[in-house]
Amino acid sequence: MAQSDIDEDLYSRQLYVLGHDAMRIMGAANVLIAGMRGLGVEVAKNVVLAGVGSVTIQDQGTAEWRDLSSQFYLRESDLGHNRASCSQKHLALLNSHVQVSSHTEALHQDLLSYFQVVVLTDSSLEEQRWVGAFCHANNIRFIVADTKGLCGQLFCDFGETFEVKDITGESPSSSMIAHISKGNPGIVTCTDDQGHDFTDDMRVTFSGVQGMTELNSYGPIEIRVIGNHSFSICDTTEFSEYEKGGVATEVKQSKMLSFVRTIFCLSMLKNPELLVLTDCGKVPRHRTLHLGFQALHNFTQKHGRMPKPRSQVRTRRVLLSVTFSFINSQSDVVRKLSLIANGDLAPVNAFIGGLAAQEVIKACSGKFMPLKQWLYFDALECLPEQKEGDKHLTEEACAPRNSRYDGQIAVFGSDFQEKLKKLRYFLVGAGAIGCELLKNFALIGLGAGEGGHITVTDMDSIERSNLNRQFLFRTEDIGKQKSIAAAEAVQKMNPNMNITPHQNRVCPESEGIYTQSFYSSLDGVAAALDNVEARVYLDGCCVQYQRPMLEGGTLGSKGHTLVVVPHLTESYGPAMPSGQKAIPLCTLKHFPHCIEHTLQWARDQFEGLFKHSAENVNQYLSDAEFWARMAALGEVEAVEVLEGIHESLGKRPGSWPDCVAWARMQWESLYSNHIRQLLHCFPVDHVTSSGLPFWMGARRCPHPLTFDPANTTHMDFVVAAANLYAQIYGIEGSRERGGILKILDGIHVPAFTPTSCVKIHMTDKDNRLTSLFYSDNAKLNELKRKLSCFQMPSQNFRMIPLEFEKDNDHNFHMDYIVAASNLRAENYEIPPADRHKSKLIAGRIIPAIATTTAAIAGLMCLELYKLVQGHQRISLFRNTYINLAVQYFVFSQPCTAPRFTSKKKVTKDTLHKCICAIYIL
């Protein structure tokens, strides 16, 4: 699959997680997934969405009532029919680029030989052993995934040799260079404001070094860190003297791994490095579960069935006798495992299925560090707390009832199921996490009974890029409202769902809809939002109305969950300061030194030229309060606004050639004249008052460009700028470059002469002082006079402000951003960025992949179980942070809610401010 063959519209968010190379490799892989109960279909769904070459699903069994507890592609009408055949048609609709087929016979070696990756779910120990041995011997990547009630297991064997091409998936670190010494070793000093993020033994390459140019072509160099701003490299004694400039960039290194073949060998207990921990507080429990799963396999082989739910004697004795040599101290874990092993829970399958699918992606692509080699997970805290006098769950309470919830009743009992069905929840967001939550809600029966209800709200409509991870939507849904389409989809999964879709933003403006009465009717709130501000607002509502909140978010392979329990746990709190520093305005305007700066500058140019200018003109023409608002602005800002209006109205284009001429003049002004003016104020050899060169370190010395119609980037800018300019005036544009070149031939570009009257601010502080003390009433009054003398356009004249839209490749928005940024990068000798990277940065895209989304939604619903149980011990709840790229898991107890003692009435604002203050501390 060539890069051009990748469907970037569909995979746009996933590409920022995996990259084009990994996607191309993955697109040629054939994957077998055996077992189509709830866990198997979860793995298959995520793998199909990811975009492998083909997926074959295998299952000899037929659909049973208990399957409906977690198998979201089975309907009651499918009972008695083959699970794989019933699931194939649904999976095939997820991604037209993936061939999905079913196999309903037993596994055999000839079948396995066709695949690069084999995944077993719902399999016997004997099958795991022979399939694992065959795969290991034939260099087929082998994965086992299994769940038993509230417990899960994952195993990977990628063979004797497996190359990991990119361990973390993080962008390569880079740092700007201030100096490089001649010596053995040479010492590289980085700029004071930036430092470096390098580590020992990392390899770096150099680019843009002046003077010691030998480094630019030297190849990857191993480094040793000396300090935050320095590191050593190779022998530089024979190199030229360093002059200035340069960037050191990390080179990603591959790693070779070797995997153990026998999956259930007891040596794992003696080699803890083979066990990846999901909860550091449960290390003994994880080791116990390793043996507990073997005991379950032995029991099933001996008795031909799994232990009956809540069997109080025989099954527990069998399990304890099998594992007694190790688990005296953990006997309660095995006892609970035996009692719930027959359960089948959608949230657990979602979590383990997300992890397993991520391992398939690693096996196919070589991207990220694979699981090496066992992983165990449990959420036994979801079980009811047994207090003195409480009734214990019985076999009868957990016995199957030929109900779609039998797999869940086997764990929690029928009373718990009835309680779930009566709950009323508010889901905010029907995007990726929202879709996964709704799927889980439908399977567990949340709000699916008398009195129960789910309200879901999302103001967005479905776009094609959503289909890669928002699995409830199909191609025919593009353009529909997300909340409506999602509600319809989950009602097909569970016809008993009581759900109402809204299209409202949850914010102060919608408080007339989401009132105290509305929140008071709820049992809880789930937040599936993509921005911090909305989370903070929703959290404030939950604090005010004392409702529990489940919150989760993802960023590529990373994800987090948070549970907020009134009077027990800390709330979400205020928006914490971002780890990213705001780019100083003076850096953007005059002293950029990385591509992020030029992209932000280009985005600002777009907003100013094609949005704000049109909005200001429209307000001037139609808003009676316009001059009052101008009076409230500082004179600097008011002059800037009025100059823009004067320019927009006084020089408005009358035709397409006028728009081309404007774009050509913009090019000259931005990439030649402005740079020449800057160099006039600060020449190349300018020295500061301290005797140091002005252009050094992070201050890169620019050079002006000369327009060349044969240069593709130059013409890209003119074509995009001219068309955008035409759009805001309602003039028809053109993509025909031949015609544009003819217009350019007739344009006279006046000569530019720098002036000494221009003041260039060195820092943002200088900028603020100018705004504070600047006063030019004369200029302000002159602009008012000029505007009053204008012959106004027709009464109906309005400009058309453009809202930046990154995902439309035909609207010229990204064309302009990419060209504008890369031309400015050329001014300052900054390496350019391709369209893909430019869209990520300028479009502020959040990378996303279905595997993480599924896992996070599963964890959120496990916390929902605890809320329904009514747990009041904070130690039973978990906030989580995961990174599936490197199998990193942090499960932590939430912080305790702050306590207040006051006789005064505490308002929402006061309460939230107190919580926020404590949160920050």
Coordinates of N, CA and C in Angstrom, one line a residue, residues 65 97 189 354 372 450 458 489 529 537 626 742 749 752 767 778:
W65 N -28.3 -17.4 24.8 CA -28.8 -16.2 25.5 C -27.7 -15.4 26.2
H97 N -12.2 -1.2 3.4 CA -10.9 -1.5 3.0 C -10.4 -2.8 3.5
T189 N 26.1 22.4 23.3 CA 25.4 23.2 24.2 C 24.1 23.6 23.5
G354 N -9.7 -4.2 23.9 CA -9.0 -3.1 23.4 C -7.5 -3.4 23.5
K372 N 5.0 -8.4 26.9 CA 6.0 -9.4 27.0 C 6.0 -10.0 28.5
E450 N -38.4 -0.4 33.1 CA -39.4 0.6 33.4 C -38.8 1.7 34.3
D458 N -25.2 15.6 21.9 CA -24.0 15.9 21.1 C -24.4 16.9 20.0
A489 N -28.6 3.2 16.6 CA -27.8 2.1 16.5 C -27.8 1.2 17.8
L529 N -16.2 13.9 26.6 CA -16.0 15.1 26.0 C -14.5 15.2 25.5
Y537 N -17.0 22.5 33.3 CA -18.4 23.0 33.4 C -19.3 21.8 33.9
F626 N -21.2 49.4 17.4 CA -19.8 49.2 17.0 C -18.9 50.2 17.6
K742 N -1.0 33.8 -16.2 CA -1.2 34.9 -17.1 C -1.5 36.2 -16.4
V749 N 4.7 44.8 -9.2 CA 5.0 44.8 -7.8 C 6.0 45.9 -7.5
F752 N 10.4 48.0 -2.8 CA 10.3 48.2 -1.4 C 11.5 48.8 -0.8
N767 N 5.8 44.8 23.9 CA 4.5 44.9 23.2 C 3.4 45.5 24.2
A778 N -4.8 61.2 16.9 CA -4.9 61.8 15.6 C -5.1 60.7 14.5

